[in-house]
PDB file of C-alpha atoms and ligand atoms in Angstrom:
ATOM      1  CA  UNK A 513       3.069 -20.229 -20.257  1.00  0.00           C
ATOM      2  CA  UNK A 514       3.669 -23.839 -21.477  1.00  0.00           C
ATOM      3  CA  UNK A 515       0.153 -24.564 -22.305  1.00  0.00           C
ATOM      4  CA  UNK A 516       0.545 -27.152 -25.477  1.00  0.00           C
ATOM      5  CA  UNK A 517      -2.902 -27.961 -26.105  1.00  0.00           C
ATOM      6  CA  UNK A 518      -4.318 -28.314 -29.449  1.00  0.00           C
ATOM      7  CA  UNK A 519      -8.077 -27.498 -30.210  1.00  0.00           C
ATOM      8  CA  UNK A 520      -8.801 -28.263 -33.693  1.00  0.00           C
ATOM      9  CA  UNK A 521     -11.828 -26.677 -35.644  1.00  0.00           C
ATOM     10  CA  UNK A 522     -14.695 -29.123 -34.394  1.00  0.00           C
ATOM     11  CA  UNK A 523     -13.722 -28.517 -30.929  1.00  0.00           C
ATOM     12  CA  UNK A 524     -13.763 -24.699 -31.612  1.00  0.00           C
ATOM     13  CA  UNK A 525     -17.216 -24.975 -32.571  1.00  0.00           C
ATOM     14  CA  UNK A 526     -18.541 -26.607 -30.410  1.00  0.00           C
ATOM     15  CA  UNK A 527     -18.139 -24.425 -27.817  1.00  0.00           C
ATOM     16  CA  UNK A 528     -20.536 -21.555 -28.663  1.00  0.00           C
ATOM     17  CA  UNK A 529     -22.740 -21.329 -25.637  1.00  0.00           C
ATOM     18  CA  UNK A 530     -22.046 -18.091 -23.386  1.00  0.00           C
ATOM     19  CA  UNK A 531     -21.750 -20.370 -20.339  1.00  0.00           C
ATOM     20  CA  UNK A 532     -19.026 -22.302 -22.267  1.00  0.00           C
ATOM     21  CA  UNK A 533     -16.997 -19.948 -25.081  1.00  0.00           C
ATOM     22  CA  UNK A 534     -14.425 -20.299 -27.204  1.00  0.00           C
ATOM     23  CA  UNK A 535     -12.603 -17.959 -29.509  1.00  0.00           C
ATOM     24  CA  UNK A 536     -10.334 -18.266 -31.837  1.00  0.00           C
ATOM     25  CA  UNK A 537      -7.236 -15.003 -31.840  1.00  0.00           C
ATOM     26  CA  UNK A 538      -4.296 -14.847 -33.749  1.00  0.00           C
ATOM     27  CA  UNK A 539      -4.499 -18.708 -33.671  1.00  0.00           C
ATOM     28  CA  UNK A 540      -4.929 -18.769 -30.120  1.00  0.00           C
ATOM     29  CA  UNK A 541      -8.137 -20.351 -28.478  1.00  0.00           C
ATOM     30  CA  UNK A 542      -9.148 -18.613 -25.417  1.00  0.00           C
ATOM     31  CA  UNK A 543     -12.334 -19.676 -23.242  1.00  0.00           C
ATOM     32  CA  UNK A 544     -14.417 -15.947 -22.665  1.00  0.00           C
ATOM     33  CA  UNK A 545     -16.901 -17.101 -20.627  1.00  0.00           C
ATOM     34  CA  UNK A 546     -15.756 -16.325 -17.261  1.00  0.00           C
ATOM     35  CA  UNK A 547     -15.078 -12.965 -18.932  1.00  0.00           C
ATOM     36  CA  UNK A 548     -17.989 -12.665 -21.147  1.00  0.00           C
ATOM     37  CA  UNK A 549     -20.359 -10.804 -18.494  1.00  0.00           C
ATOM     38  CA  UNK A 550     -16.813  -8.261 -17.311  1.00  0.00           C
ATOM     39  CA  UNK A 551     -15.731  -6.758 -21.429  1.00  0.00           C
ATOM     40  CA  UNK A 552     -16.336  -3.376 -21.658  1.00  0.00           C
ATOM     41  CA  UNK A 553     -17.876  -3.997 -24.782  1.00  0.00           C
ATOM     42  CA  UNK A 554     -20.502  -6.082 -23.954  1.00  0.00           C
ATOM     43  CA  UNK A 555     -21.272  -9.539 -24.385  1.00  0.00           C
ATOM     44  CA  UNK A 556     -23.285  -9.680 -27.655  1.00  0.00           C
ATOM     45  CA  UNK A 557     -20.393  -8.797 -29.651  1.00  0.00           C
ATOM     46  CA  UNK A 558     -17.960 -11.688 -28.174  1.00  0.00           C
ATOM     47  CA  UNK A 559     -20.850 -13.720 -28.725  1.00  0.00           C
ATOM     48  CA  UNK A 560     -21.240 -12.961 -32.252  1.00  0.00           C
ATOM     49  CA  UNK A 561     -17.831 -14.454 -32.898  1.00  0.00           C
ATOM     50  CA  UNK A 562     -18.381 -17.509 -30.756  1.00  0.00           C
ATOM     51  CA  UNK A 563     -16.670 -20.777 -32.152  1.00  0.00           C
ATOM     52  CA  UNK A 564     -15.188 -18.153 -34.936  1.00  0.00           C
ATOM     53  CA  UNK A 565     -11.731 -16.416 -35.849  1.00  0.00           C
ATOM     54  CA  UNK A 566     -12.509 -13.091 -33.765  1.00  0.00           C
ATOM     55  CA  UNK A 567      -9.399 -11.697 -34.661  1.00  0.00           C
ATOM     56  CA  UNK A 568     -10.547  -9.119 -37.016  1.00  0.00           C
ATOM     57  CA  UNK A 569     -13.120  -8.001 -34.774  1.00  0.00           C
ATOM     58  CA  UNK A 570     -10.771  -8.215 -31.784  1.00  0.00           C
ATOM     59  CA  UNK A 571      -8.567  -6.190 -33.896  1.00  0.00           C
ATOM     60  CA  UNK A 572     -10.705  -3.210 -35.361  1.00  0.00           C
ATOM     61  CA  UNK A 573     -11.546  -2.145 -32.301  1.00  0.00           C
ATOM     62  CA  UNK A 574      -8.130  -1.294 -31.278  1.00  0.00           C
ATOM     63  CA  UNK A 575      -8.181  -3.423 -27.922  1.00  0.00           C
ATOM     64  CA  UNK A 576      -5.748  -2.425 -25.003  1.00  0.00           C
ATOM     65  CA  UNK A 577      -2.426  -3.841 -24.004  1.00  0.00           C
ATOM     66  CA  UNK A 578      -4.645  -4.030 -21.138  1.00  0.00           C
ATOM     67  CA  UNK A 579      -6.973  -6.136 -22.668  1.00  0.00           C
ATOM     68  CA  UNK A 580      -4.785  -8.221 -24.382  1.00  0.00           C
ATOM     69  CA  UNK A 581      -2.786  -9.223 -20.658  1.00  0.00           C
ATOM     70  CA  UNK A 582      -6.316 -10.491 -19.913  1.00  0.00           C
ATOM     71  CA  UNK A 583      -6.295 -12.645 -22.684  1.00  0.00           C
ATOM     72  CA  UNK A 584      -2.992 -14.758 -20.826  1.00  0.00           C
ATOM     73  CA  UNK A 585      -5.543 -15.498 -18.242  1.00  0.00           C
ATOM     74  CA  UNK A 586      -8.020 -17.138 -20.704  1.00  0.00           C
ATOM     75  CA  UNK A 587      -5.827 -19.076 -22.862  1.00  0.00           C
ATOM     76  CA  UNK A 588      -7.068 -22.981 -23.427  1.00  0.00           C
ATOM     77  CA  UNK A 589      -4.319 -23.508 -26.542  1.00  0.00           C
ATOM     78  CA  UNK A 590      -3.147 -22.966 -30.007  1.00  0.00           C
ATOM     79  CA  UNK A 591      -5.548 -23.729 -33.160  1.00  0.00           C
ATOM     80  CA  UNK A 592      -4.922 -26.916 -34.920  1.00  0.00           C
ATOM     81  CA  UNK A 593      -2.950 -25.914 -37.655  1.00  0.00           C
ATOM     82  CA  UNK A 594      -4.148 -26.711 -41.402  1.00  0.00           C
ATOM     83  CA  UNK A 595      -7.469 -26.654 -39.985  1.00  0.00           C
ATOM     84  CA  UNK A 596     -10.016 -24.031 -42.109  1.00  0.00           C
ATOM     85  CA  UNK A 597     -10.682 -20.844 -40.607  1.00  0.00           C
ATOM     86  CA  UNK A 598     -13.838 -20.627 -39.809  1.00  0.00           C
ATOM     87  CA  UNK A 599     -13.657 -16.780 -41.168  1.00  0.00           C
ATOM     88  CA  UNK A 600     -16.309 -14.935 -43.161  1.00  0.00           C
ATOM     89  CA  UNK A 601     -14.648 -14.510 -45.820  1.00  0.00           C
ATOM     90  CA  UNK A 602     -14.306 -18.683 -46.242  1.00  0.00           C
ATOM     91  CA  UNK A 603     -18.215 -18.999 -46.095  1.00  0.00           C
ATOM     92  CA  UNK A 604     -20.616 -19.806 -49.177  1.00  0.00           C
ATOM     93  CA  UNK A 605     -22.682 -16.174 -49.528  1.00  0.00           C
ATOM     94  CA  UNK A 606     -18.669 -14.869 -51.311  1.00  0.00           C
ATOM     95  CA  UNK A 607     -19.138 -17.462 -54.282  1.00  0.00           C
ATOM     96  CA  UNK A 608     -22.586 -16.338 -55.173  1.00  0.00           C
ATOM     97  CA  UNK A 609     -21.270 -12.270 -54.952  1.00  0.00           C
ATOM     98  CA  UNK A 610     -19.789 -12.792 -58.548  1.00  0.00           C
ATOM     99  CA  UNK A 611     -23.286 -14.011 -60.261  1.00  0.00           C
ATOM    100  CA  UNK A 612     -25.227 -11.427 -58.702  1.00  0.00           C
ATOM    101  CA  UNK A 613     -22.206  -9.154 -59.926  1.00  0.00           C
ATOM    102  CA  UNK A 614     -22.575 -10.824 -63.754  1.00  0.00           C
ATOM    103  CA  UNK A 615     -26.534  -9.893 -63.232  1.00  0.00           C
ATOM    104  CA  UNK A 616     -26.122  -6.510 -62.483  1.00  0.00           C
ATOM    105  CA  UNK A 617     -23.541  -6.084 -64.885  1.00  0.00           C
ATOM    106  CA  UNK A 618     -26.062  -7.282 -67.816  1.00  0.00           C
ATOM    107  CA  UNK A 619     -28.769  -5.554 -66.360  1.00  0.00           C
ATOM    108  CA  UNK A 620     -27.168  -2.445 -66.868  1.00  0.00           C
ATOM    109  CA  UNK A 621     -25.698  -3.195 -70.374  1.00  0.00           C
ATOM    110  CA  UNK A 622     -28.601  -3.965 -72.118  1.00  0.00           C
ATOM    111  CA  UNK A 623     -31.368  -1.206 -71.745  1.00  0.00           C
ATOM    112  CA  UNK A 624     -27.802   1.124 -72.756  1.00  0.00           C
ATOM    113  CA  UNK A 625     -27.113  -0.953 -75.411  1.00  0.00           C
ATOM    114  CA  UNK A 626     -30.856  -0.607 -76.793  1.00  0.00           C
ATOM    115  CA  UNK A 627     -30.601   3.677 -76.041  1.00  0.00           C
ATOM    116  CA  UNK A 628     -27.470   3.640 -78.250  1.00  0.00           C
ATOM    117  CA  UNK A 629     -28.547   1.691 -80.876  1.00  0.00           C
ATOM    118  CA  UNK A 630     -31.509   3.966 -81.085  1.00  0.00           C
ATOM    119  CA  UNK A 631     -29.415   7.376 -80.964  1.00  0.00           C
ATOM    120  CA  UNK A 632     -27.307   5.855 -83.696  1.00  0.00           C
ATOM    121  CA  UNK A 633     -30.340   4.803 -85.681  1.00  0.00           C
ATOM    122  CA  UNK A 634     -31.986   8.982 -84.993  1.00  0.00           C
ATOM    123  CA  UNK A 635     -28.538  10.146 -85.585  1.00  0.00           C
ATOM    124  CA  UNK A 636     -27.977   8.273 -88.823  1.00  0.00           C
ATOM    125  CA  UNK A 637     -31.688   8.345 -90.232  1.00  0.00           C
ATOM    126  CA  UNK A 638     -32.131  11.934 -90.328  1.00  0.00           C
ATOM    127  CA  UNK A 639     -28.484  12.905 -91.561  1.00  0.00           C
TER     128      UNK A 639
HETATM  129  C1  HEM B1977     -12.261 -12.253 -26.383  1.00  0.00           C
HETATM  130  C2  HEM B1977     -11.412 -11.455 -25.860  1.00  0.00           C
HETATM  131  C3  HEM B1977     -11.675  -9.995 -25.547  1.00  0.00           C
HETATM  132  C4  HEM B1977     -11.194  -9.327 -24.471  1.00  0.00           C
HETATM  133  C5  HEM B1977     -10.275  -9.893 -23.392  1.00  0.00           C
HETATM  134  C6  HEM B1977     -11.698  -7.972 -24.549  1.00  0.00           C
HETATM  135  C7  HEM B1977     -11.419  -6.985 -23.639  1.00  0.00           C
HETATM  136  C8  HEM B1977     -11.844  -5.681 -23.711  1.00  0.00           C
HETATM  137  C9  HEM B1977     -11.450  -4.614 -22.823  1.00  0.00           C
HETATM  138  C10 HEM B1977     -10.531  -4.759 -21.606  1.00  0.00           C
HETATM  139  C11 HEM B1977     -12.051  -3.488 -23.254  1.00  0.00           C
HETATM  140  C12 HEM B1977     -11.908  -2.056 -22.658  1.00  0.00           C
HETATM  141  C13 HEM B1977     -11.104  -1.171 -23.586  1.00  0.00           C
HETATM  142  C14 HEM B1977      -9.690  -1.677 -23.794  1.00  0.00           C
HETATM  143  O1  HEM B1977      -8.986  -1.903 -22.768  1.00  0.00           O
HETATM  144  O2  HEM B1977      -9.272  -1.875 -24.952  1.00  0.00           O
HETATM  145  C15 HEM B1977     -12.839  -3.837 -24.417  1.00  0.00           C
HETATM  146  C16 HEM B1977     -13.621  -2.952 -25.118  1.00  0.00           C
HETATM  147  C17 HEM B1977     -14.334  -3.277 -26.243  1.00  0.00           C
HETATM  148  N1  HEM B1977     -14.382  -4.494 -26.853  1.00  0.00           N
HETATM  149 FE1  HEM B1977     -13.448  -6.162 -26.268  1.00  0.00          FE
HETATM  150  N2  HEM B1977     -12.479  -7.834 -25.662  1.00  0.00           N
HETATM  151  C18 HEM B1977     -12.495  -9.064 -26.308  1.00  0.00           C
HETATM  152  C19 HEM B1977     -13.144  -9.363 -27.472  1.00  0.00           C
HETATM  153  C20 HEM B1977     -13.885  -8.491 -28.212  1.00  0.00           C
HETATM  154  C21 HEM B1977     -14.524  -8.808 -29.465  1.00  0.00           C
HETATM  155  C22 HEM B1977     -14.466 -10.157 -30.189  1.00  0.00           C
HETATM  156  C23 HEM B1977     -15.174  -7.711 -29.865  1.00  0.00           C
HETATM  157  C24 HEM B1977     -15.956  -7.633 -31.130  1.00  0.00           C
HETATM  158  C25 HEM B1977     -16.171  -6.608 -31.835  1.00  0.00           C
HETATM  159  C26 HEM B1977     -14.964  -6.661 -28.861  1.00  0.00           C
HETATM  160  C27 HEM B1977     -15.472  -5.381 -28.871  1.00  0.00           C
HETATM  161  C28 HEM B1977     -15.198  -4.380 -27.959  1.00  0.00           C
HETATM  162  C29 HEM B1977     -15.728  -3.029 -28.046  1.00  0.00           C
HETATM  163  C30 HEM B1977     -16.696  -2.503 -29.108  1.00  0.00           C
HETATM  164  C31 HEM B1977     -15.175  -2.345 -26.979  1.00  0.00           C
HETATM  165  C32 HEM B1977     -15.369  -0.850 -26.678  1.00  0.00           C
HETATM  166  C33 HEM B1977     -16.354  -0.618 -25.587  1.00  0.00           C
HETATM  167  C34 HEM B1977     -16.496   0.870 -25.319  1.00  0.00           C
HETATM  168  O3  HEM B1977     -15.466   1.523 -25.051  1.00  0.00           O
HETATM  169  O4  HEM B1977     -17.609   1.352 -25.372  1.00  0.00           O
HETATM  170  N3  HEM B1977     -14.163  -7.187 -27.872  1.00  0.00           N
HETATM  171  N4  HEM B1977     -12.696  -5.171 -24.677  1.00  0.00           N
END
């Protein structure tokens, strides 16, 4: 295989429709689609990682050498490097997990702040 082509991140995304599929896998771009309606697995979940990095997803599930040789046959290129991952982990929900954690956090330590002050206040008014 001498395929050289580049797809950078726009490109990726852009092709999300079933009838015209890219995913991303260990910086590989393959096209699914003439696959898509053929995986064992069924096509929602390859379309869940449409225009994505399904390499985690590809991964947990432990896929075959077999299905990995069909993978040569779907090849379009390798990922544009220094573009962003379009991963999970990179998306906008992760920087608002550590407010909601500083919420919780207070919401726990003031009502037990407020019980020990007043077991401290029983304990030391009746001694
Ligand atoms: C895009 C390239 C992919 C190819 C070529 C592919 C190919 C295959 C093949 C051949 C199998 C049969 C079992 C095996 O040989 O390992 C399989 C099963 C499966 N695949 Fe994929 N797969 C791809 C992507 C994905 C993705 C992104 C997911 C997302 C989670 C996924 C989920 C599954 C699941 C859950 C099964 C198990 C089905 C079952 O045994 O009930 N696959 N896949």
């Amino acid at each position: 295989m001498s395929d050289t082509k580049v797809i950078s991140l726009s490109e990726l995304q852009e092709h999300t429709k079933k009838d015209n599929l890219y995913v991303l896998l260990h910086g590989k771009v393959y096209s699914v689609s003439k696959f898509i309606d053929e995986h064992p697995g069924g096509d929602e979940v390859i379309l869940a990682e449409a225009g994505k990095d399904a390499t985690e997803a590809f991964e947990d599930v432990g896929h075959s050498d077999e299905a990995r040789d069909i993978l040569k046959d779907l090849l379009v290129g390798s990922f544009e490097e220094g573009s962003a991952l379009p991963t999970k982990t990179a998306s906008s929900p992760n920087l608002s997990a550590p407010v909601a954690q500083t919420a919780s956090n207070a919401s726990y330590f003031l009502p037990l702040a407020a019980l020990a002050g007043y077991f401290a206040w029983r304990f030391y008014s009746s001694a």
